[in-house]
Amino acid sequence: MSRLHLTVISTLCLALSSQVAFSASFTLTSHELEKNRFPAAQTLSSPYGFGCSGGNLAPSFNWSGAPAGTQSFALKIYDRDAPTGLGWIHWQVVNIPSSLHSLPAGITADNKNLPQGALQTRTDFGTPGYGGPCPPKGETHRYEITLTALRVDKLPGITADSTPALVGFMAKANSLGEAHLQITQGR
């Protein structure tokens, strides 16, 4: 093997190992989700018509270890197992100021408790705001919660009415790193 190949391979290994170490230091937690499930207060309420009767209250989140250069954050709750063929976005909050290390519980669709500067965008329920999980009876779903550290203070071109796909695209395009939680929920 040539010296150039060894140098390239060594550089790649170093880059990958530092990325793994970096991602391990960026963490996301939630007091309400500590038992790896959404309690009744955070599941979908009956007015949505999916068969659940929870409180539909947004959980709180805390994070630490954001990458250097972070100017804002984006939070997403995604049900990868929703019977749509595409999954289901339950909640998106973007433009969370980099000075914050948490979101409080109980953020409402009318932005009560939402930190100044942050923006809730449209979900797959068709409107901005938290919509809790409600898997079909007899099914278990995996809910991926992702906090993305962003290199911009505001995602360009994003409004409260932006589609989940556009928000996801802009978050990925401006990402410095991600912290994850996965919750498994059945009914």
PDB file of C-alpha atoms in Angstrom:
ATOM      1  CA  MET A   1       0.000   0.000   0.000  1.00  0.00           C
ATOM      2  CA  SER A   2       1.402   3.389  -0.933  1.00  0.00           C
ATOM      3  CA  ARG A   3       2.243   6.117   1.559  1.00  0.00           C
ATOM      4  CA  LEU A   4      -0.543   8.292   0.039  1.00  0.00           C
ATOM      5  CA  HIS A   5      -3.139   5.555   0.606  1.00  0.00           C
ATOM      6  CA  LEU A   6      -2.044   5.143   4.222  1.00  0.00           C
ATOM      7  CA  THR A   7      -2.240   8.897   4.786  1.00  0.00           C
ATOM      8  CA  VAL A   8      -5.736   9.086   3.290  1.00  0.00           C
ATOM      9  CA  ILE A   9      -6.961   6.070   5.268  1.00  0.00           C
ATOM     10  CA  SER A  10      -5.449   7.441   8.486  1.00  0.00           C
ATOM     11  CA  THR A  11      -7.060  10.833   7.911  1.00  0.00           C
ATOM     12  CA  LEU A  12     -10.462   9.248   7.258  1.00  0.00           C
ATOM     13  CA  CYS A  13     -10.205   7.083  10.370  1.00  0.00           C
ATOM     14  CA  LEU A  14      -9.280  10.099  12.484  1.00  0.00           C
ATOM     15  CA  ALA A  15     -12.142  12.131  11.035  1.00  0.00           C
ATOM     16  CA  LEU A  16     -14.670   9.336  11.636  1.00  0.00           C
ATOM     17  CA  SER A  17     -13.465   8.662  15.178  1.00  0.00           C
ATOM     18  CA  SER A  18     -13.599  12.365  16.067  1.00  0.00           C
ATOM     19  CA  GLN A  19     -17.116  12.557  14.590  1.00  0.00           C
ATOM     20  CA  VAL A  20     -18.201   9.617  16.775  1.00  0.00           C
ATOM     21  CA  ALA A  21     -16.615  11.236  19.842  1.00  0.00           C
ATOM     22  CA  PHE A  22     -18.197  14.569  18.929  1.00  0.00           C
ATOM     23  CA  SER A  23     -21.669  13.083  18.465  1.00  0.00           C
ATOM     24  CA  ALA A  24     -21.378  11.301  21.822  1.00  0.00           C
ATOM     25  CA  SER A  25     -20.890  14.652  23.555  1.00  0.00           C
ATOM     26  CA  PHE A  26     -24.014  16.274  22.038  1.00  0.00           C
ATOM     27  CA  THR A  27     -26.866  14.807  24.072  1.00  0.00           C
ATOM     28  CA  LEU A  28     -30.638  15.231  24.309  1.00  0.00           C
ATOM     29  CA  THR A  29     -32.838  14.239  27.270  1.00  0.00           C
ATOM     30  CA  SER A  30     -36.448  14.643  28.390  1.00  0.00           C
ATOM     31  CA  HIS A  31     -37.751  14.374  31.943  1.00  0.00           C
ATOM     32  CA  GLU A  32     -41.174  13.174  30.740  1.00  0.00           C
ATOM     33  CA  LEU A  33     -39.695  10.507  28.448  1.00  0.00           C
ATOM     34  CA  GLU A  34     -37.199   8.990  30.922  1.00  0.00           C
ATOM     35  CA  LYS A  35     -38.975   5.614  30.907  1.00  0.00           C
ATOM     36  CA  ASN A  36     -38.583   5.413  27.100  1.00  0.00           C
ATOM     37  CA  ARG A  37     -42.243   6.079  26.430  1.00  0.00           C
ATOM     38  CA  PHE A  38     -44.675   8.955  26.138  1.00  0.00           C
ATOM     39  CA  PRO A  39     -46.864   9.134  29.257  1.00  0.00           C
ATOM     40  CA  ALA A  40     -50.597   9.804  28.822  1.00  0.00           C
ATOM     41  CA  ALA A  41     -50.097  13.554  29.251  1.00  0.00           C
ATOM     42  CA  GLN A  42     -47.950  13.615  26.095  1.00  0.00           C
ATOM     43  CA  THR A  43     -50.077  11.315  23.872  1.00  0.00           C
ATOM     44  CA  LEU A  44     -52.594  12.623  21.371  1.00  0.00           C
ATOM     45  CA  SER A  45     -55.922  13.932  22.658  1.00  0.00           C
ATOM     46  CA  SER A  46     -59.308  12.636  21.498  1.00  0.00           C
ATOM     47  CA  PRO A  47     -60.358  15.682  19.407  1.00  0.00           C
ATOM     48  CA  TYR A  48     -57.858  14.598  16.715  1.00  0.00           C
ATOM     49  CA  GLY A  49     -59.950  11.508  15.993  1.00  0.00           C
ATOM     50  CA  PHE A  50     -57.177   8.875  15.963  1.00  0.00           C
ATOM     51  CA  GLY A  51     -58.567   6.963  18.963  1.00  0.00           C
ATOM     52  CA  CYS A  52     -56.295   8.236  21.752  1.00  0.00           C
ATOM     53  CA  SER A  53     -57.378  10.287  24.740  1.00  0.00           C
ATOM     54  CA  GLY A  54     -54.153  11.751  26.115  1.00  0.00           C
ATOM     55  CA  GLY A  55     -53.351  15.284  27.173  1.00  0.00           C
ATOM     56  CA  ASN A  56     -51.432  16.243  23.994  1.00  0.00           C
ATOM     57  CA  LEU A  57     -48.905  18.248  26.034  1.00  0.00           C
ATOM     58  CA  ALA A  58     -45.497  18.817  24.494  1.00  0.00           C
ATOM     59  CA  PRO A  59     -42.710  17.265  26.603  1.00  0.00           C
ATOM     60  CA  SER A  60     -39.721  19.226  27.858  1.00  0.00           C
ATOM     61  CA  PHE A  61     -36.239  18.726  26.407  1.00  0.00           C
ATOM     62  CA  ASN A  62     -32.734  19.470  27.687  1.00  0.00           C
ATOM     63  CA  TRP A  63     -29.466  19.274  25.785  1.00  0.00           C
ATOM     64  CA  SER A  64     -25.760  19.773  26.236  1.00  0.00           C
ATOM     65  CA  GLY A  65     -22.532  19.513  24.269  1.00  0.00           C
ATOM     66  CA  ALA A  66     -23.642  21.430  21.164  1.00  0.00           C
ATOM     67  CA  PRO A  67     -20.953  21.767  18.505  1.00  0.00           C
ATOM     68  CA  ALA A  68     -18.822  24.911  18.314  1.00  0.00           C
ATOM     69  CA  GLY A  69     -20.344  27.479  15.989  1.00  0.00           C
ATOM     70  CA  THR A  70     -23.972  26.557  16.772  1.00  0.00           C
ATOM     71  CA  GLN A  71     -26.210  29.573  16.129  1.00  0.00           C
ATOM     72  CA  SER A  72     -29.610  27.904  16.655  1.00  0.00           C
ATOM     73  CA  PHE A  73     -31.331  24.540  17.029  1.00  0.00           C
ATOM     74  CA  ALA A  74     -34.176  22.645  15.352  1.00  0.00           C
ATOM     75  CA  LEU A  75     -36.198  19.943  17.133  1.00  0.00           C
ATOM     76  CA  LYS A  76     -38.208  17.266  15.316  1.00  0.00           C
ATOM     77  CA  ILE A  77     -40.369  14.360  16.514  1.00  0.00           C
ATOM     78  CA  TYR A  78     -40.853  11.812  13.739  1.00  0.00           C
ATOM     79  CA  ASP A  79     -42.791   8.511  13.716  1.00  0.00           C
ATOM     80  CA  ARG A  80     -40.904   6.335  11.250  1.00  0.00           C
ATOM     81  CA  ASP A  81     -43.543   3.562  11.481  1.00  0.00           C
ATOM     82  CA  ALA A  82     -46.693   5.593  10.759  1.00  0.00           C
ATOM     83  CA  PRO A  83     -48.840   3.793   8.161  1.00  0.00           C
ATOM     84  CA  THR A  84     -48.330   6.465   5.507  1.00  0.00           C
ATOM     85  CA  GLY A  85     -45.349   5.111   3.601  1.00  0.00           C
ATOM     86  CA  LEU A  86     -43.470   8.274   4.592  1.00  0.00           C
ATOM     87  CA  GLY A  87     -43.697   8.356   8.382  1.00  0.00           C
ATOM     88  CA  TRP A  88     -45.287  11.215  10.310  1.00  0.00           C
ATOM     89  CA  ILE A  89     -43.885  14.486  11.673  1.00  0.00           C
ATOM     90  CA  HIS A  90     -45.423  15.119  15.103  1.00  0.00           C
ATOM     91  CA  TRP A  91     -43.616  18.339  15.963  1.00  0.00           C
ATOM     92  CA  GLN A  92     -41.047  20.753  14.600  1.00  0.00           C
ATOM     93  CA  VAL A  93     -39.553  23.740  16.372  1.00  0.00           C
ATOM     94  CA  VAL A  94     -36.855  25.743  14.584  1.00  0.00           C
ATOM     95  CA  ASN A  95     -34.773  28.864  15.220  1.00  0.00           C
ATOM     96  CA  ILE A  96     -34.345  27.917  18.877  1.00  0.00           C
ATOM     97  CA  PRO A  97     -31.700  30.400  20.091  1.00  0.00           C
ATOM     98  CA  SER A  98     -28.252  28.933  20.715  1.00  0.00           C
ATOM     99  CA  SER A  99     -28.228  30.527  24.173  1.00  0.00           C
ATOM    100  CA  LEU A 100     -30.891  28.008  25.274  1.00  0.00           C
ATOM    101  CA  HIS A 101     -30.216  24.484  26.520  1.00  0.00           C
ATOM    102  CA  SER A 102     -33.824  23.433  27.025  1.00  0.00           C
ATOM    103  CA  LEU A 103     -37.445  23.705  25.909  1.00  0.00           C
ATOM    104  CA  PRO A 104     -40.125  23.770  28.605  1.00  0.00           C
ATOM    105  CA  ALA A 105     -43.002  21.300  28.751  1.00  0.00           C
ATOM    106  CA  GLY A 106     -46.414  22.434  27.591  1.00  0.00           C
ATOM    107  CA  ILE A 107     -45.572  24.541  24.552  1.00  0.00           C
ATOM    108  CA  THR A 108     -48.952  25.043  22.877  1.00  0.00           C
ATOM    109  CA  ALA A 109     -50.008  25.501  19.255  1.00  0.00           C
ATOM    110  CA  ASP A 110     -50.636  29.193  19.989  1.00  0.00           C
ATOM    111  CA  ASN A 111     -46.960  29.465  21.102  1.00  0.00           C
ATOM    112  CA  LYS A 112     -47.563  29.705  24.850  1.00  0.00           C
ATOM    113  CA  ASN A 113     -44.256  28.795  26.579  1.00  0.00           C
ATOM    114  CA  LEU A 114     -42.373  28.930  23.255  1.00  0.00           C
ATOM    115  CA  PRO A 115     -39.015  30.690  23.743  1.00  0.00           C
ATOM    116  CA  GLN A 116     -38.706  34.077  22.048  1.00  0.00           C
ATOM    117  CA  GLY A 117     -37.301  33.740  18.533  1.00  0.00           C
ATOM    118  CA  ALA A 118     -38.264  30.057  18.155  1.00  0.00           C
ATOM    119  CA  LEU A 119     -40.825  29.023  15.546  1.00  0.00           C
ATOM    120  CA  GLN A 120     -43.185  26.042  15.375  1.00  0.00           C
ATOM    121  CA  THR A 121     -43.715  24.869  11.810  1.00  0.00           C
ATOM    122  CA  ARG A 122     -46.396  22.791  10.152  1.00  0.00           C
ATOM    123  CA  THR A 123     -46.534  19.092  11.030  1.00  0.00           C
ATOM    124  CA  ASP A 124     -48.237  16.199   9.285  1.00  0.00           C
ATOM    125  CA  PHE A 125     -51.384  17.137  11.202  1.00  0.00           C
ATOM    126  CA  GLY A 126     -51.478  20.128   8.809  1.00  0.00           C
ATOM    127  CA  THR A 127     -50.810  22.879  11.331  1.00  0.00           C
ATOM    128  CA  PRO A 128     -47.942  24.072  13.540  1.00  0.00           C
ATOM    129  CA  GLY A 129     -47.797  22.762  17.098  1.00  0.00           C
ATOM    130  CA  TYR A 130     -47.235  19.541  18.967  1.00  0.00           C
ATOM    131  CA  GLY A 131     -49.324  16.490  18.135  1.00  0.00           C
ATOM    132  CA  GLY A 132     -48.598  13.576  20.436  1.00  0.00           C
ATOM    133  CA  PRO A 133     -48.166   9.946  19.426  1.00  0.00           C
ATOM    134  CA  CYS A 134     -51.112   7.630  18.888  1.00  0.00           C
ATOM    135  CA  PRO A 135     -50.046   4.420  17.146  1.00  0.00           C
ATOM    136  CA  PRO A 136     -52.874   2.242  15.843  1.00  0.00           C
ATOM    137  CA  LYS A 137     -54.148  -0.385  18.308  1.00  0.00           C
ATOM    138  CA  GLY A 138     -51.955  -3.469  18.330  1.00  0.00           C
ATOM    139  CA  GLU A 139     -48.939  -1.661  16.827  1.00  0.00           C
ATOM    140  CA  THR A 140     -45.662  -0.458  18.258  1.00  0.00           C
ATOM    141  CA  HIS A 141     -43.956   2.550  16.653  1.00  0.00           C
ATOM    142  CA  ARG A 142     -40.469   4.052  16.884  1.00  0.00           C
ATOM    143  CA  TYR A 143     -40.469   7.794  17.487  1.00  0.00           C
ATOM    144  CA  GLU A 144     -37.220   9.512  16.562  1.00  0.00           C
ATOM    145  CA  ILE A 145     -36.561  12.790  18.330  1.00  0.00           C
ATOM    146  CA  THR A 146     -33.773  14.797  16.755  1.00  0.00           C
ATOM    147  CA  LEU A 147     -32.203  18.033  17.906  1.00  0.00           C
ATOM    148  CA  THR A 148     -30.108  19.553  15.124  1.00  0.00           C
ATOM    149  CA  ALA A 149     -27.425  22.142  15.878  1.00  0.00           C
ATOM    150  CA  LEU A 150     -27.522  24.723  13.079  1.00  0.00           C
ATOM    151  CA  ARG A 151     -24.854  27.008  11.626  1.00  0.00           C
ATOM    152  CA  VAL A 152     -27.472  29.762  11.036  1.00  0.00           C
ATOM    153  CA  ASP A 153     -29.575  31.701  13.547  1.00  0.00           C
ATOM    154  CA  LYS A 154     -32.717  31.284  11.424  1.00  0.00           C
ATOM    155  CA  LEU A 155     -33.471  28.672   8.789  1.00  0.00           C
ATOM    156  CA  PRO A 156     -33.691  30.540   5.469  1.00  0.00           C
ATOM    157  CA  GLY A 157     -37.139  30.815   3.912  1.00  0.00           C
ATOM    158  CA  ILE A 158     -38.911  28.897   6.691  1.00  0.00           C
ATOM    159  CA  THR A 159     -42.265  30.129   8.021  1.00  0.00           C
ATOM    160  CA  ALA A 160     -44.868  28.575  10.316  1.00  0.00           C
ATOM    161  CA  ASP A 161     -46.608  27.232   7.196  1.00  0.00           C
ATOM    162  CA  SER A 162     -43.517  25.557   5.679  1.00  0.00           C
ATOM    163  CA  THR A 163     -43.925  21.863   4.920  1.00  0.00           C
ATOM    164  CA  PRO A 164     -42.142  19.287   7.070  1.00  0.00           C
ATOM    165  CA  ALA A 165     -40.050  18.225   4.060  1.00  0.00           C
ATOM    166  CA  LEU A 166     -38.797  21.766   3.400  1.00  0.00           C
ATOM    167  CA  VAL A 167     -37.961  22.287   7.072  1.00  0.00           C
ATOM    168  CA  GLY A 168     -36.102  18.972   7.128  1.00  0.00           C
ATOM    169  CA  PHE A 169     -34.158  19.863   3.985  1.00  0.00           C
ATOM    170  CA  MET A 170     -33.087  23.256   5.333  1.00  0.00           C
ATOM    171  CA  ALA A 171     -32.142  21.787   8.720  1.00  0.00           C
ATOM    172  CA  LYS A 172     -29.961  19.103   7.091  1.00  0.00           C
ATOM    173  CA  ALA A 173     -28.377  21.668   4.762  1.00  0.00           C
ATOM    174  CA  ASN A 174     -27.363  23.828   7.747  1.00  0.00           C
ATOM    175  CA  SER A 175     -26.527  21.081  10.263  1.00  0.00           C
ATOM    176  CA  LEU A 176     -23.432  21.045  12.456  1.00  0.00           C
ATOM    177  CA  GLY A 177     -24.512  17.874  14.263  1.00  0.00           C
ATOM    178  CA  GLU A 178     -27.461  16.025  15.789  1.00  0.00           C
ATOM    179  CA  ALA A 179     -28.492  14.621  19.163  1.00  0.00           C
ATOM    180  CA  HIS A 180     -31.115  11.852  19.250  1.00  0.00           C
ATOM    181  CA  LEU A 181     -33.656  10.091  21.432  1.00  0.00           C
ATOM    182  CA  GLN A 182     -35.720   7.119  20.286  1.00  0.00           C
ATOM    183  CA  ILE A 183     -38.956   6.252  22.051  1.00  0.00           C
ATOM    184  CA  THR A 184     -40.835   3.016  21.409  1.00  0.00           C
ATOM    185  CA  GLN A 185     -44.580   3.285  21.977  1.00  0.00           C
ATOM    186  CA  GLY A 186     -47.371   0.800  21.520  1.00  0.00           C
ATOM    187  CA  ARG A 187     -51.106   0.801  22.056  1.00  0.00           C
TER     188      ARG A 187
END
